[in-house]
């Protein structure tokens, strides 16, 4: 059983390493024909405009869209979420090509620029129900997008109150908060729609493999009953103490 990881740019090695910790082989996908050798796909974080250009160059978009439409499990993290969204705002002039399929509108760089990247504890009740472990997940947001609206078939797995985001006042998030009359304005940061999973943050950059385990359970050959997948961190396997400034810079 192998899981494909789109390896055009970004944190594909980190996803492959997380899969390995769960005893699953991740293979790099760069060409359309390589999608025929995998039954599921992870689209990593990185820079979605660069990834889109490389995907165009390799003529990957038709094969990626077919993969999604055939109902094969696909998980997009951060830039990967942007790739999967039906609609993206905050794009560069001229826009960028998307795979689509995920019925939502995503706003690129919602929380601000690279220096406004942050980490936060995110409650994840649906993931805990399946995977166990602590009630929240240490989520790493790097120039992250946020989901502004979702269609009726989309299940929201995590959202974040904007008050939890201690960033620079000029950024979009804080402006939106000021405009809001509600005291606890939230944006969506993780969703599931059928075969599609998407997170605005980077589970592959933590020691907690519950999101990978959750995704693997969406893969038919692995499925719900796989006991080989042990995911929740134990006390002595806690999150590495590092700051977002240690993470790679995605332009
Ligand atoms: N960490 C990330 O994947 C950042 C995504 C990036 N801001 C983009 O638009 O593509």
PDB file of C-alpha atoms and ligand atoms in Angstrom:
ATOM      1  CA  UNK A   1       0.000   0.000   0.000  1.00  0.00           C
ATOM      2  CA  UNK A   2       1.520   3.328  -1.035  1.00  0.00           C
ATOM      3  CA  UNK A   3       0.210   6.850  -0.685  1.00  0.00           C
ATOM      4  CA  UNK A   4       1.120   9.402  -3.344  1.00  0.00           C
ATOM      5  CA  UNK A   5       2.516  12.757  -2.273  1.00  0.00           C
ATOM      6  CA  UNK A   6       2.580  15.527  -4.868  1.00  0.00           C
ATOM      7  CA  UNK A   7       6.258  16.423  -4.969  1.00  0.00           C
ATOM      8  CA  UNK A   8       6.486  19.531  -7.131  1.00  0.00           C
ATOM      9  CA  UNK A   9       7.470  21.882  -4.300  1.00  0.00           C
ATOM     10  CA  UNK A  10       6.899  22.432  -0.576  1.00  0.00           C
ATOM     11  CA  UNK A  11       6.743  20.037   2.385  1.00  0.00           C
ATOM     12  CA  UNK A  12       6.387  16.706   0.566  1.00  0.00           C
ATOM     13  CA  UNK A  13       9.387  15.134   2.356  1.00  0.00           C
ATOM     14  CA  UNK A  14       7.818  15.934   5.730  1.00  0.00           C
ATOM     15  CA  UNK A  15       4.581  14.186   4.700  1.00  0.00           C
ATOM     16  CA  UNK A  16       6.514  11.137   3.509  1.00  0.00           C
ATOM     17  CA  UNK A  17       8.333  11.061   6.874  1.00  0.00           C
ATOM     18  CA  UNK A  18       5.036  11.294   8.806  1.00  0.00           C
ATOM     19  CA  UNK A  19       3.598   8.402   6.749  1.00  0.00           C
ATOM     20  CA  UNK A  20       6.739   6.386   7.452  1.00  0.00           C
ATOM     21  CA  UNK A  21       6.222   6.897  11.204  1.00  0.00           C
ATOM     22  CA  UNK A  22       2.851   5.170  10.687  1.00  0.00           C
ATOM     23  CA  UNK A  23       4.420   2.323   8.723  1.00  0.00           C
ATOM     24  CA  UNK A  24       3.030   3.502   5.366  1.00  0.00           C
ATOM     25  CA  UNK A  25       5.108   4.190   2.271  1.00  0.00           C
ATOM     26  CA  UNK A  26       4.684   7.590   0.639  1.00  0.00           C
ATOM     27  CA  UNK A  27       5.782   7.944  -2.983  1.00  0.00           C
ATOM     28  CA  UNK A  28       6.622  11.159  -4.803  1.00  0.00           C
ATOM     29  CA  UNK A  29       4.271  12.068  -7.638  1.00  0.00           C
ATOM     30  CA  UNK A  30       5.495  14.485 -10.312  1.00  0.00           C
ATOM     31  CA  UNK A  31       3.998  13.154 -13.534  1.00  0.00           C
ATOM     32  CA  UNK A  32       0.404  12.375 -14.574  1.00  0.00           C
ATOM     33  CA  UNK A  33       1.112   8.669 -15.178  1.00  0.00           C
ATOM     34  CA  UNK A  34       2.454   8.260 -11.624  1.00  0.00           C
ATOM     35  CA  UNK A  35      -1.063   8.896 -10.312  1.00  0.00           C
ATOM     36  CA  UNK A  36      -2.016   5.508 -11.727  1.00  0.00           C
ATOM     37  CA  UNK A  37       0.261   3.796  -9.200  1.00  0.00           C
ATOM     38  CA  UNK A  38      -1.336   5.338  -6.110  1.00  0.00           C
ATOM     39  CA  UNK A  39      -4.826   5.122  -4.684  1.00  0.00           C
ATOM     40  CA  UNK A  40      -4.679   8.260  -2.559  1.00  0.00           C
ATOM     41  CA  UNK A  41      -2.797  11.531  -2.672  1.00  0.00           C
ATOM     42  CA  UNK A  42      -1.477  14.194  -0.317  1.00  0.00           C
ATOM     43  CA  UNK A  43      -0.939  17.696  -1.707  1.00  0.00           C
ATOM     44  CA  UNK A  44       1.560  19.415   0.590  1.00  0.00           C
ATOM     45  CA  UNK A  45       1.946  22.969   1.787  1.00  0.00           C
ATOM     46  CA  UNK A  46       4.284  25.255  -0.071  1.00  0.00           C
ATOM     47  CA  UNK A  47       3.495  28.005  -2.493  1.00  0.00           C
ATOM     48  CA  UNK A  48       0.360  27.347  -4.466  1.00  0.00           C
ATOM     49  CA  UNK A  49       1.157  29.704  -7.360  1.00  0.00           C
ATOM     50  CA  UNK A  50       4.540  28.021  -7.886  1.00  0.00           C
ATOM     51  CA  UNK A  51       2.982  24.591  -7.540  1.00  0.00           C
ATOM     52  CA  UNK A  52       0.294  25.533 -10.059  1.00  0.00           C
ATOM     53  CA  UNK A  53       2.906  26.661 -12.578  1.00  0.00           C
ATOM     54  CA  UNK A  54       4.864  23.426 -12.151  1.00  0.00           C
ATOM     55  CA  UNK A  55       1.671  21.358 -12.379  1.00  0.00           C
ATOM     56  CA  UNK A  56       0.800  23.121 -15.633  1.00  0.00           C
ATOM     57  CA  UNK A  57       4.305  22.494 -16.960  1.00  0.00           C
ATOM     58  CA  UNK A  58       3.948  18.761 -16.244  1.00  0.00           C
ATOM     59  CA  UNK A  59       0.377  18.731 -17.624  1.00  0.00           C
ATOM     60  CA  UNK A  60      -0.850  17.427 -14.265  1.00  0.00           C
ATOM     61  CA  UNK A  61      -4.146  19.282 -13.883  1.00  0.00           C
ATOM     62  CA  UNK A  62      -6.360  16.981 -16.022  1.00  0.00           C
ATOM     63  CA  UNK A  63      -5.031  13.877 -14.221  1.00  0.00           C
ATOM     64  CA  UNK A  64      -5.367  15.490 -10.792  1.00  0.00           C
ATOM     65  CA  UNK A  65      -8.974  16.539 -11.522  1.00  0.00           C
ATOM     66  CA  UNK A  66      -9.791  13.037 -12.741  1.00  0.00           C
ATOM     67  CA  UNK A  67      -8.227  11.572  -9.578  1.00  0.00           C
ATOM     68  CA  UNK A  68     -10.456  13.773  -7.407  1.00  0.00           C
ATOM     69  CA  UNK A  69     -13.562  13.100  -9.492  1.00  0.00           C
ATOM     70  CA  UNK A  70     -13.023   9.330  -9.327  1.00  0.00           C
ATOM     71  CA  UNK A  71     -13.530   9.628  -5.561  1.00  0.00           C
ATOM     72  CA  UNK A  72      -9.972   8.743  -4.573  1.00  0.00           C
ATOM     73  CA  UNK A  73      -8.917  10.148  -1.170  1.00  0.00           C
ATOM     74  CA  UNK A  74      -7.007  13.411  -1.453  1.00  0.00           C
ATOM     75  CA  UNK A  75      -5.718  15.548   1.428  1.00  0.00           C
ATOM     76  CA  UNK A  76      -4.518  19.088   0.847  1.00  0.00           C
ATOM     77  CA  UNK A  77      -2.500  20.905   3.513  1.00  0.00           C
ATOM     78  CA  UNK A  78      -2.215  24.687   3.338  1.00  0.00           C
ATOM     79  CA  UNK A  79      -1.261  25.377  -0.316  1.00  0.00           C
ATOM     80  CA  UNK A  80      -2.804  21.945  -0.991  1.00  0.00           C
ATOM     81  CA  UNK A  81      -6.100  23.208   0.448  1.00  0.00           C
ATOM     82  CA  UNK A  82      -5.955  26.161  -1.969  1.00  0.00           C
ATOM     83  CA  UNK A  83      -5.358  23.705  -4.831  1.00  0.00           C
ATOM     84  CA  UNK A  84      -8.454  21.695  -3.908  1.00  0.00           C
ATOM     85  CA  UNK A  85     -10.832  24.633  -3.382  1.00  0.00           C
ATOM     86  CA  UNK A  86     -13.470  25.463  -5.984  1.00  0.00           C
ATOM     87  CA  UNK A  87     -12.747  29.142  -5.478  1.00  0.00           C
ATOM     88  CA  UNK A  88      -9.772  31.116  -4.161  1.00  0.00           C
ATOM     89  CA  UNK A  89      -9.537  34.804  -3.342  1.00  0.00           C
ATOM     90  CA  UNK A  90      -6.422  36.844  -2.612  1.00  0.00           C
ATOM     91  CA  UNK A  91      -4.684  35.377  -5.628  1.00  0.00           C
ATOM     92  CA  UNK A  92      -1.944  37.031  -7.638  1.00  0.00           C
ATOM     93  CA  UNK A  93      -3.088  39.110 -10.635  1.00  0.00           C
ATOM     94  CA  UNK A  94      -4.342  36.785 -13.337  1.00  0.00           C
ATOM     95  CA  UNK A  95      -5.329  34.154 -10.792  1.00  0.00           C
ATOM     96  CA  UNK A  96      -3.964  30.636 -10.657  1.00  0.00           C
ATOM     97  CA  UNK A  97      -5.220  27.283 -11.823  1.00  0.00           C
ATOM     98  CA  UNK A  98      -6.934  25.127  -9.189  1.00  0.00           C
ATOM     99  CA  UNK A  99      -7.842  21.446  -9.142  1.00  0.00           C
ATOM    100  CA  UNK A 100     -11.170  22.194  -7.470  1.00  0.00           C
ATOM    101  CA  UNK A 101     -13.701  19.708  -6.144  1.00  0.00           C
ATOM    102  CA  UNK A 102     -13.876  21.041  -2.589  1.00  0.00           C
ATOM    103  CA  UNK A 103     -16.993  23.174  -2.307  1.00  0.00           C
ATOM    104  CA  UNK A 104     -15.577  26.175  -0.490  1.00  0.00           C
ATOM    105  CA  UNK A 105     -14.040  29.593  -0.921  1.00  0.00           C
ATOM    106  CA  UNK A 106     -10.528  29.881   0.418  1.00  0.00           C
ATOM    107  CA  UNK A 107      -8.680  33.137   1.078  1.00  0.00           C
ATOM    108  CA  UNK A 108      -4.922  32.934   0.449  1.00  0.00           C
ATOM    109  CA  UNK A 109      -2.579  34.373   3.096  1.00  0.00           C
ATOM    110  CA  UNK A 110      -5.617  35.145   5.251  1.00  0.00           C
ATOM    111  CA  UNK A 111      -3.625  35.579   8.463  1.00  0.00           C
ATOM    112  CA  UNK A 112      -0.987  37.841   6.939  1.00  0.00           C
ATOM    113  CA  UNK A 113       2.542  37.432   5.652  1.00  0.00           C
ATOM    114  CA  UNK A 114       5.350  35.057   6.638  1.00  0.00           C
ATOM    115  CA  UNK A 115       6.214  36.902   9.857  1.00  0.00           C
ATOM    116  CA  UNK A 116       2.605  36.619  11.036  1.00  0.00           C
ATOM    117  CA  UNK A 117       2.851  32.828  10.960  1.00  0.00           C
ATOM    118  CA  UNK A 118       1.810  31.286  14.277  1.00  0.00           C
ATOM    119  CA  UNK A 119       1.036  28.132  16.224  1.00  0.00           C
ATOM    120  CA  UNK A 120      -2.091  27.492  18.256  1.00  0.00           C
ATOM    121  CA  UNK A 121      -3.922  24.707  20.116  1.00  0.00           C
ATOM    122  CA  UNK A 122      -6.885  23.698  17.989  1.00  0.00           C
ATOM    123  CA  UNK A 123      -9.794  21.657  19.410  1.00  0.00           C
ATOM    124  CA  UNK A 124     -10.422  18.705  17.059  1.00  0.00           C
ATOM    125  CA  UNK A 125     -13.423  16.731  18.427  1.00  0.00           C
ATOM    126  CA  UNK A 126     -14.098  14.652  15.279  1.00  0.00           C
ATOM    127  CA  UNK A 127     -10.431  13.632  15.014  1.00  0.00           C
ATOM    128  CA  UNK A 128     -10.241  12.770  18.726  1.00  0.00           C
ATOM    129  CA  UNK A 129     -13.409  10.670  18.346  1.00  0.00           C
ATOM    130  CA  UNK A 130     -11.585   8.491  15.781  1.00  0.00           C
ATOM    131  CA  UNK A 131      -7.967   8.763  16.842  1.00  0.00           C
ATOM    132  CA  UNK A 132      -8.061   9.404  20.581  1.00  0.00           C
ATOM    133  CA  UNK A 133      -5.329  11.441  22.236  1.00  0.00           C
ATOM    134  CA  UNK A 134      -5.407  14.968  23.636  1.00  0.00           C
ATOM    135  CA  UNK A 135      -8.515  17.093  22.876  1.00  0.00           C
ATOM    136  CA  UNK A 136      -6.545  19.633  20.868  1.00  0.00           C
ATOM    137  CA  UNK A 137      -3.879  19.651  18.179  1.00  0.00           C
ATOM    138  CA  UNK A 138      -0.836  21.937  17.980  1.00  0.00           C
ATOM    139  CA  UNK A 139      -1.513  23.534  14.619  1.00  0.00           C
ATOM    140  CA  UNK A 140       1.218  25.329  12.687  1.00  0.00           C
ATOM    141  CA  UNK A 141      -0.016  28.105  10.389  1.00  0.00           C
ATOM    142  CA  UNK A 142       2.536  29.406   7.870  1.00  0.00           C
ATOM    143  CA  UNK A 143       1.251  32.159   5.576  1.00  0.00           C
ATOM    144  CA  UNK A 144      -1.899  30.165   5.886  1.00  0.00           C
ATOM    145  CA  UNK A 145      -5.175  30.399   4.046  1.00  0.00           C
ATOM    146  CA  UNK A 146      -8.576  30.307   5.753  1.00  0.00           C
ATOM    147  CA  UNK A 147     -11.878  28.992   4.464  1.00  0.00           C
ATOM    148  CA  UNK A 148     -14.486  31.727   4.285  1.00  0.00           C
ATOM    149  CA  UNK A 149     -17.536  29.707   3.290  1.00  0.00           C
ATOM    150  CA  UNK A 150     -18.449  26.078   2.633  1.00  0.00           C
ATOM    151  CA  UNK A 151     -21.158  24.239   0.699  1.00  0.00           C
ATOM    152  CA  UNK A 152     -23.768  21.965   2.296  1.00  0.00           C
ATOM    153  CA  UNK A 153     -21.754  18.734   1.811  1.00  0.00           C
ATOM    154  CA  UNK A 154     -18.690  20.028   3.617  1.00  0.00           C
ATOM    155  CA  UNK A 155     -18.087  18.960   7.217  1.00  0.00           C
ATOM    156  CA  UNK A 156     -16.176  21.495   9.317  1.00  0.00           C
ATOM    157  CA  UNK A 157     -13.497  19.723  11.397  1.00  0.00           C
ATOM    158  CA  UNK A 158     -11.834  22.769  12.950  1.00  0.00           C
ATOM    159  CA  UNK A 159     -12.256  26.493  13.151  1.00  0.00           C
ATOM    160  CA  UNK A 160     -10.337  29.188  14.888  1.00  0.00           C
ATOM    161  CA  UNK A 161     -11.544  32.286  16.729  1.00  0.00           C
ATOM    162  CA  UNK A 162      -9.834  35.307  15.288  1.00  0.00           C
ATOM    163  CA  UNK A 163      -9.219  36.551  18.808  1.00  0.00           C
ATOM    164  CA  UNK A 164      -6.790  33.623  19.206  1.00  0.00           C
ATOM    165  CA  UNK A 165      -4.607  35.012  16.450  1.00  0.00           C
ATOM    166  CA  UNK A 166      -2.186  37.460  18.006  1.00  0.00           C
ATOM    167  CA  UNK A 167      -0.811  39.045  14.908  1.00  0.00           C
ATOM    168  CA  UNK A 168      -0.087  42.412  13.439  1.00  0.00           C
ATOM    169  CA  UNK A 169      -3.051  44.787  13.313  1.00  0.00           C
ATOM    170  CA  UNK A 170      -2.736  45.522   9.603  1.00  0.00           C
ATOM    171  CA  UNK A 171      -3.544  41.995   8.565  1.00  0.00           C
ATOM    172  CA  UNK A 172      -6.751  40.859   7.007  1.00  0.00           C
ATOM    173  CA  UNK A 173      -7.850  38.748   9.963  1.00  0.00           C
ATOM    174  CA  UNK A 174      -7.794  41.590  12.426  1.00  0.00           C
ATOM    175  CA  UNK A 175      -9.500  43.960   9.996  1.00  0.00           C
ATOM    176  CA  UNK A 176     -12.293  41.452   9.616  1.00  0.00           C
ATOM    177  CA  UNK A 177     -12.567  41.096  13.362  1.00  0.00           C
ATOM    178  CA  UNK A 178     -12.939  44.828  13.790  1.00  0.00           C
ATOM    179  CA  UNK A 179     -15.654  44.926  11.156  1.00  0.00           C
ATOM    180  CA  UNK A 180     -17.538  42.152  12.892  1.00  0.00           C
ATOM    181  CA  UNK A 181     -20.210  42.846  15.453  1.00  0.00           C
ATOM    182  CA  UNK A 182     -19.941  39.311  16.825  1.00  0.00           C
ATOM    183  CA  UNK A 183     -17.685  38.902  19.843  1.00  0.00           C
ATOM    184  CA  UNK A 184     -16.211  35.570  18.688  1.00  0.00           C
ATOM    185  CA  UNK A 185     -15.729  35.679  14.931  1.00  0.00           C
ATOM    186  CA  UNK A 186     -14.299  32.403  13.580  1.00  0.00           C
ATOM    187  CA  UNK A 187     -12.812  31.158  10.339  1.00  0.00           C
ATOM    188  CA  UNK A 188     -12.722  27.539   9.170  1.00  0.00           C
ATOM    189  CA  UNK A 189      -9.329  25.836   9.019  1.00  0.00           C
ATOM    190  CA  UNK A 190     -10.065  22.116   8.455  1.00  0.00           C
ATOM    191  CA  UNK A 191     -12.804  20.405   6.434  1.00  0.00           C
ATOM    192  CA  UNK A 192     -13.863  17.073   4.969  1.00  0.00           C
ATOM    193  CA  UNK A 193     -16.079  16.530   1.952  1.00  0.00           C
ATOM    194  CA  UNK A 194     -16.472  12.894   0.935  1.00  0.00           C
ATOM    195  CA  UNK A 195     -13.066  11.762  -0.352  1.00  0.00           C
ATOM    196  CA  UNK A 196     -11.477  15.172   0.237  1.00  0.00           C
ATOM    197  CA  UNK A 197      -9.728  16.344   3.394  1.00  0.00           C
ATOM    198  CA  UNK A 198      -8.180  19.807   3.740  1.00  0.00           C
ATOM    199  CA  UNK A 199      -6.293  21.621   6.487  1.00  0.00           C
ATOM    200  CA  UNK A 200      -5.044  25.215   6.446  1.00  0.00           C
ATOM    201  CA  UNK A 201      -2.204  24.235   8.791  1.00  0.00           C
ATOM    202  CA  UNK A 202       0.726  21.769   8.625  1.00  0.00           C
ATOM    203  CA  UNK A 203       0.260  18.485  10.560  1.00  0.00           C
ATOM    204  CA  UNK A 204       3.400  17.137   8.831  1.00  0.00           C
ATOM    205  CA  UNK A 205       5.502  19.622  10.827  1.00  0.00           C
ATOM    206  CA  UNK A 206       4.527  18.195  14.223  1.00  0.00           C
ATOM    207  CA  UNK A 207       5.137  14.875  15.968  1.00  0.00           C
ATOM    208  CA  UNK A 208       1.385  14.280  16.268  1.00  0.00           C
ATOM    209  CA  UNK A 209       0.360  11.884  13.482  1.00  0.00           C
ATOM    210  CA  UNK A 210      -3.387  11.882  14.157  1.00  0.00           C
ATOM    211  CA  UNK A 211      -4.291  13.807  10.983  1.00  0.00           C
ATOM    212  CA  UNK A 212      -2.232  11.408   8.853  1.00  0.00           C
ATOM    213  CA  UNK A 213      -3.858   8.476  10.605  1.00  0.00           C
ATOM    214  CA  UNK A 214      -7.313  10.010  10.079  1.00  0.00           C
ATOM    215  CA  UNK A 215      -6.573  10.459   6.361  1.00  0.00           C
ATOM    216  CA  UNK A 216      -5.281   6.902   6.011  1.00  0.00           C
ATOM    217  CA  UNK A 217      -8.574   5.639   7.398  1.00  0.00           C
ATOM    218  CA  UNK A 218     -10.258   7.303   4.394  1.00  0.00           C
ATOM    219  CA  UNK A 219      -8.174   5.052   2.100  1.00  0.00           C
ATOM    220  CA  UNK A 220     -10.165   1.893   1.310  1.00  0.00           C
ATOM    221  CA  UNK A 221      -7.210  -0.547   1.428  1.00  0.00           C
ATOM    222  CA  UNK A 222      -6.292   0.698   4.881  1.00  0.00           C
ATOM    223  CA  UNK A 223      -9.705   1.586   6.200  1.00  0.00           C
ATOM    224  CA  UNK A 224     -11.156   1.860   9.657  1.00  0.00           C
ATOM    225  CA  UNK A 225      -9.975  -1.456  11.054  1.00  0.00           C
ATOM    226  CA  UNK A 226      -6.243  -1.002  10.761  1.00  0.00           C
ATOM    227  CA  UNK A 227      -4.639  -1.478  14.113  1.00  0.00           C
ATOM    228  CA  UNK A 228      -1.138  -0.892  12.726  1.00  0.00           C
ATOM    229  CA  UNK A 229      -1.858   2.810  12.715  1.00  0.00           C
ATOM    230  CA  UNK A 230      -1.143   4.201  16.126  1.00  0.00           C
ATOM    231  CA  UNK A 231      -1.385   7.918  16.133  1.00  0.00           C
ATOM    232  CA  UNK A 232      -2.091   9.836  19.292  1.00  0.00           C
ATOM    233  CA  UNK A 233       1.058  11.161  20.945  1.00  0.00           C
ATOM    234  CA  UNK A 234       1.921   9.854  24.376  1.00  0.00           C
ATOM    235  CA  UNK A 235       3.386  11.966  27.153  1.00  0.00           C
ATOM    236  CA  UNK A 236       6.976  11.137  26.261  1.00  0.00           C
ATOM    237  CA  UNK A 237       6.338  11.723  22.549  1.00  0.00           C
ATOM    238  CA  UNK A 238       5.285  15.319  22.966  1.00  0.00           C
ATOM    239  CA  UNK A 239       5.550  18.031  20.380  1.00  0.00           C
ATOM    240  CA  UNK A 240       9.024  19.218  19.565  1.00  0.00           C
ATOM    241  CA  UNK A 241       9.707  22.571  21.152  1.00  0.00           C
ATOM    242  CA  UNK A 242      10.289  24.741  18.156  1.00  0.00           C
ATOM    243  CA  UNK A 243       8.980  27.981  16.908  1.00  0.00           C
ATOM    244  CA  UNK A 244       7.504  28.834  13.522  1.00  0.00           C
ATOM    245  CA  UNK A 245      10.709  30.681  12.715  1.00  0.00           C
ATOM    246  CA  UNK A 246      12.446  27.276  12.545  1.00  0.00           C
ATOM    247  CA  UNK A 247      10.130  26.175   9.773  1.00  0.00           C
ATOM    248  CA  UNK A 248      10.992  26.526   6.116  1.00  0.00           C
ATOM    249  CA  UNK A 249      10.082  29.815   4.525  1.00  0.00           C
ATOM    250  CA  UNK A 250       7.475  29.394   1.824  1.00  0.00           C
ATOM    251  CA  UNK A 251       7.367  32.451  -0.388  1.00  0.00           C
TER     252      UNK A 251
HETATM  253  N1  LIG B   1       2.330  27.199   4.043  1.00  0.00           N
HETATM  254  C1  LIG B   1       1.717  27.282   2.901  1.00  0.00           C
HETATM  255  O1  LIG B   1       1.413  26.296   2.234  1.00  0.00           O
HETATM  256  C2  LIG B   1       1.448  28.680   2.435  1.00  0.00           C
HETATM  257  C3  LIG B   1       0.504  28.786   1.271  1.00  0.00           C
HETATM  258  C4  LIG B   1       0.797  30.035   0.488  1.00  0.00           C
HETATM  259  N2  LIG B   1       0.460  31.206   1.220  1.00  0.00           N
HETATM  260  C5  LIG B   1       0.057  29.986  -0.843  1.00  0.00           C
HETATM  261  O2  LIG B   1      -0.699  30.756  -1.177  1.00  0.00           O
HETATM  262  O3  LIG B   1       0.243  29.138  -1.591  1.00  0.00           O
END
